[in-house]
C-alpha cells in the first residue's frame, strides 16, 4: 500500500523525468531548426547567415572541384598518375554530399513548406533540388563496377 509521501515522491520523479525529456526534445528540435537555417539557401539574415554563406560557398566550391576532377580523370596520363588521388577525392566528396543531403532531409520539417514528419520529408525529397542532389550522389552508390561518374556532372 502506498503512502501519500511515496505517491508525492513518485509524482515529483515523473515530473522531473518529463522535464528532462522535454529539454532533450527542445534541444533536438533547436538543433534541427539550426541545421535547416544553415543549409537552407533561402535563409537570409539572422544569426546563422554567415555560417549559411560559408556552407553554401563550400558546397559550391566542392561541386566545381568535382567537375574539374571529372574532366581531369578523362585524360589518360593524369588518370594513370593521379587516379588514386582522384578516387579518394571522389569518395570524400560523395560523403560530404551525402551528409548534406541526409541533414537536409532530416531538418526540412522545420520549414513551413515541408511541415510533417513523413509527408514533409516526402515532399522535400520530391522537390527539384533534392532530386538533383540525389541524382548527384546516387551514381556513386549504384555504380560499384560501372563507370557512371559522368552523370554527376549533368
PDB file of N, CA and C in Angstrom, residues 31-44 48-59 96-108 110-111 124 129 133:
ATOM      1  N   UNK A  31      18.405  21.993 -32.611  1.00  0.00           N
ATOM      2  CA  UNK A  31      19.488  21.535 -33.478  1.00  0.00           C
ATOM      3  C   UNK A  31      18.981  21.338 -34.902  1.00  0.00           C
ATOM      4  N   UNK A  32      17.810  20.733 -35.023  1.00  0.00           N
ATOM      5  CA  UNK A  32      17.222  20.507 -36.344  1.00  0.00           C
ATOM      6  C   UNK A  32      16.875  21.835 -37.019  1.00  0.00           C
ATOM      7  N   UNK A  33      16.341  22.764 -36.261  1.00  0.00           N
ATOM      8  CA  UNK A  33      15.990  24.081 -36.804  1.00  0.00           C
ATOM      9  C   UNK A  33      17.244  24.848 -37.240  1.00  0.00           C
ATOM     10  N   UNK A  34      18.281  24.812 -36.413  1.00  0.00           N
ATOM     11  CA  UNK A  34      19.538  25.481 -36.753  1.00  0.00           C
ATOM     12  C   UNK A  34      20.156  24.855 -37.999  1.00  0.00           C
ATOM     13  N   UNK A  35      20.104  23.534 -38.082  1.00  0.00           N
ATOM     14  CA  UNK A  35      20.626  22.830 -39.259  1.00  0.00           C
ATOM     15  C   UNK A  35      19.904  23.287 -40.513  1.00  0.00           C
ATOM     16  N   UNK A  36      18.573  23.374 -40.449  1.00  0.00           N
ATOM     17  CA  UNK A  36      17.797  23.814 -41.614  1.00  0.00           C
ATOM     18  C   UNK A  36      18.157  25.247 -41.999  1.00  0.00           C
ATOM     19  N   UNK A  37      18.281  26.115 -41.004  1.00  0.00           N
ATOM     20  CA  UNK A  37      18.603  27.516 -41.301  1.00  0.00           C
ATOM     21  C   UNK A  37      19.985  27.645 -41.939  1.00  0.00           C
ATOM     22  N   UNK A  38      20.909  26.813 -41.523  1.00  0.00           N
ATOM     23  CA  UNK A  38      22.256  26.870 -42.098  1.00  0.00           C
ATOM     24  C   UNK A  38      22.268  26.296 -43.514  1.00  0.00           C
ATOM     25  N   UNK A  39      21.577  25.187 -43.722  1.00  0.00           N
ATOM     26  CA  UNK A  39      21.613  24.523 -45.025  1.00  0.00           C
ATOM     27  C   UNK A  39      20.641  25.123 -46.036  1.00  0.00           C
ATOM     28  N   UNK A  40      19.640  25.831 -45.571  1.00  0.00           N
ATOM     29  CA  UNK A  40      18.644  26.396 -46.465  1.00  0.00           C
ATOM     30  C   UNK A  40      19.218  27.605 -47.177  1.00  0.00           C
ATOM     31  N   UNK A  41      19.184  27.579 -48.475  1.00  0.00           N
ATOM     32  CA  UNK A  41      19.702  28.706 -49.244  1.00  0.00           C
ATOM     33  C   UNK A  41      18.758  29.902 -49.171  1.00  0.00           C
ATOM     34  N   UNK A  42      17.550  29.683 -48.681  1.00  0.00           N
ATOM     35  CA  UNK A  42      16.575  30.769 -48.585  1.00  0.00           C
ATOM     36  C   UNK A  42      16.771  31.617 -47.339  1.00  0.00           C
ATOM     37  N   UNK A  43      17.571  31.136 -46.393  1.00  0.00           N
ATOM     38  CA  UNK A  43      17.736  31.900 -45.160  1.00  0.00           C
ATOM     39  C   UNK A  43      18.605  33.125 -45.424  1.00  0.00           C
ATOM     40  N   UNK A  44      18.049  34.258 -45.101  1.00  0.00           N
ATOM     41  CA  UNK A  44      18.808  35.495 -45.254  1.00  0.00           C
ATOM     42  C   UNK A  44      18.721  36.255 -43.948  1.00  0.00           C
ATOM     43  N   UNK A  48      22.477  32.918 -38.231  1.00  0.00           N
ATOM     44  CA  UNK A  48      23.178  31.845 -38.943  1.00  0.00           C
ATOM     45  C   UNK A  48      23.529  32.213 -40.383  1.00  0.00           C
ATOM     46  N   UNK A  49      23.329  33.478 -40.749  1.00  0.00           N
ATOM     47  CA  UNK A  49      23.558  33.888 -42.146  1.00  0.00           C
ATOM     48  C   UNK A  49      25.009  33.690 -42.563  1.00  0.00           C
ATOM     49  N   UNK A  50      25.940  34.040 -41.688  1.00  0.00           N
ATOM     50  CA  UNK A  50      27.359  33.880 -42.020  1.00  0.00           C
ATOM     51  C   UNK A  50      27.744  32.426 -42.213  1.00  0.00           C
ATOM     52  N   UNK A  51      27.297  31.579 -41.292  1.00  0.00           N
ATOM     53  CA  UNK A  51      27.584  30.149 -41.391  1.00  0.00           C
ATOM     54  C   UNK A  51      26.937  29.564 -42.639  1.00  0.00           C
ATOM     55  N   UNK A  52      25.705  29.991 -42.915  1.00  0.00           N
ATOM     56  CA  UNK A  52      24.993  29.510 -44.101  1.00  0.00           C
ATOM     57  C   UNK A  52      25.738  29.877 -45.375  1.00  0.00           C
ATOM     58  N   UNK A  53      26.273  31.089 -45.416  1.00  0.00           N
ATOM     59  CA  UNK A  53      27.028  31.537 -46.586  1.00  0.00           C
ATOM     60  C   UNK A  53      28.301  30.710 -46.762  1.00  0.00           C
ATOM     61  N   UNK A  54      28.998  30.445 -45.668  1.00  0.00           N
ATOM     62  CA  UNK A  54      30.230  29.643 -45.736  1.00  0.00           C
ATOM     63  C   UNK A  54      29.912  28.224 -46.210  1.00  0.00           C
ATOM     64  N   UNK A  55      28.856  27.624 -45.665  1.00  0.00           N
ATOM     65  CA  UNK A  55      28.482  26.264 -46.064  1.00  0.00           C
ATOM     66  C   UNK A  55      28.094  26.236 -47.542  1.00  0.00           C
ATOM     67  N   UNK A  56      27.273  27.189 -47.975  1.00  0.00           N
ATOM     68  CA  UNK A  56      26.857  27.230 -49.381  1.00  0.00           C
ATOM     69  C   UNK A  56      28.049  27.422 -50.307  1.00  0.00           C
ATOM     70  N   UNK A  57      28.946  28.326 -49.951  1.00  0.00           N
ATOM     71  CA  UNK A  57      30.136  28.559 -50.777  1.00  0.00           C
ATOM     72  C   UNK A  57      31.034  27.323 -50.811  1.00  0.00           C
ATOM     73  N   UNK A  58      31.153  26.635 -49.687  1.00  0.00           N
ATOM     74  CA  UNK A  58      31.976  25.416 -49.630  1.00  0.00           C
ATOM     75  C   UNK A  58      31.398  24.313 -50.505  1.00  0.00           C
ATOM     76  N   UNK A  59      30.080  24.142 -50.446  1.00  0.00           N
ATOM     77  CA  UNK A  59      29.425  23.123 -51.285  1.00  0.00           C
ATOM     78  C   UNK A  59      29.601  23.483 -52.758  1.00  0.00           C
ATOM     79  N   UNK A  96      30.591  13.955 -48.275  1.00  0.00           N
ATOM     80  CA  UNK A  96      30.143  15.296 -47.884  1.00  0.00           C
ATOM     81  C   UNK A  96      28.753  15.573 -48.458  1.00  0.00           C
ATOM     82  N   UNK A  97      28.553  15.267 -49.732  1.00  0.00           N
ATOM     83  CA  UNK A  97      27.251  15.496 -50.355  1.00  0.00           C
ATOM     84  C   UNK A  97      26.163  14.623 -49.731  1.00  0.00           C
ATOM     85  N   UNK A  98      26.527  13.403 -49.346  1.00  0.00           N
ATOM     86  CA  UNK A  98      25.554  12.519 -48.702  1.00  0.00           C
ATOM     87  C   UNK A  98      25.151  13.054 -47.337  1.00  0.00           C
ATOM     88  N   UNK A  99      26.120  13.492 -46.563  1.00  0.00           N
ATOM     89  CA  UNK A  99      25.817  14.070 -45.238  1.00  0.00           C
ATOM     90  C   UNK A  99      24.935  15.301 -45.409  1.00  0.00           C
ATOM     91  N   UNK A 100      25.262  16.139 -46.374  1.00  0.00           N
ATOM     92  CA  UNK A 100      24.438  17.328 -46.620  1.00  0.00           C
ATOM     93  C   UNK A 100      23.013  16.933 -46.981  1.00  0.00           C
ATOM     94  N   UNK A 101      22.854  15.951 -47.861  1.00  0.00           N
ATOM     95  CA  UNK A 101      21.520  15.512 -48.287  1.00  0.00           C
ATOM     96  C   UNK A 101      20.726  14.956 -47.107  1.00  0.00           C
ATOM     97  N   UNK A 102      21.354  14.095 -46.330  1.00  0.00           N
ATOM     98  CA  UNK A 102      20.670  13.495 -45.173  1.00  0.00           C
ATOM     99  C   UNK A 102      20.281  14.572 -44.168  1.00  0.00           C
ATOM    100  N   UNK A 103      21.161  15.525 -43.917  1.00  0.00           N
ATOM    101  CA  UNK A 103      20.837  16.610 -42.988  1.00  0.00           C
ATOM    102  C   UNK A 103      19.698  17.474 -43.513  1.00  0.00           C
ATOM    103  N   UNK A 104      19.658  17.700 -44.818  1.00  0.00           N
ATOM    104  CA  UNK A 104      18.543  18.466 -45.396  1.00  0.00           C
ATOM    105  C   UNK A 104      17.229  17.715 -45.248  1.00  0.00           C
ATOM    106  N   UNK A 105      17.238  16.419 -45.511  1.00  0.00           N
ATOM    107  CA  UNK A 105      16.011  15.624 -45.367  1.00  0.00           C
ATOM    108  C   UNK A 105      15.567  15.601 -43.908  1.00  0.00           C
ATOM    109  N   UNK A 106      16.517  15.436 -43.004  1.00  0.00           N
ATOM    110  CA  UNK A 106      16.201  15.395 -41.574  1.00  0.00           C
ATOM    111  C   UNK A 106      15.624  16.725 -41.085  1.00  0.00           C
ATOM    112  N   UNK A 107      16.203  17.827 -41.526  1.00  0.00           N
ATOM    113  CA  UNK A 107      15.824  19.127 -40.972  1.00  0.00           C
ATOM    114  C   UNK A 107      14.751  19.863 -41.763  1.00  0.00           C
ATOM    115  N   UNK A 108      14.354  19.369 -42.917  1.00  0.00           N
ATOM    116  CA  UNK A 108      13.406  20.089 -43.768  1.00  0.00           C
ATOM    117  C   UNK A 108      12.063  20.331 -43.093  1.00  0.00           C
ATOM    118  N   UNK A 110      11.444  21.655 -40.480  1.00  0.00           N
ATOM    119  CA  UNK A 110      11.441  22.950 -39.804  1.00  0.00           C
ATOM    120  C   UNK A 110      10.967  24.064 -40.727  1.00  0.00           C
ATOM    121  N   UNK A 111      10.847  23.762 -41.999  1.00  0.00           N
ATOM    122  CA  UNK A 111      10.319  24.725 -42.961  1.00  0.00           C
ATOM    123  C   UNK A 111       8.798  24.588 -43.009  1.00  0.00           C
ATOM    124  N   UNK A 124       9.732  17.018 -49.548  1.00  0.00           N
ATOM    125  CA  UNK A 124      11.072  17.575 -49.783  1.00  0.00           C
ATOM    126  C   UNK A 124      11.866  16.719 -50.756  1.00  0.00           C
ATOM    127  N   UNK A 129      15.397  20.486 -56.253  1.00  0.00           N
ATOM    128  CA  UNK A 129      16.797  20.474 -55.815  1.00  0.00           C
ATOM    129  C   UNK A 129      17.161  19.194 -55.064  1.00  0.00           C
ATOM    130  N   UNK A 133      20.139  16.722 -56.057  1.00  0.00           N
ATOM    131  CA  UNK A 133      21.148  16.270 -55.084  1.00  0.00           C
ATOM    132  C   UNK A 133      21.247  14.754 -55.049  1.00  0.00           C
TER     133      UNK A 133
END
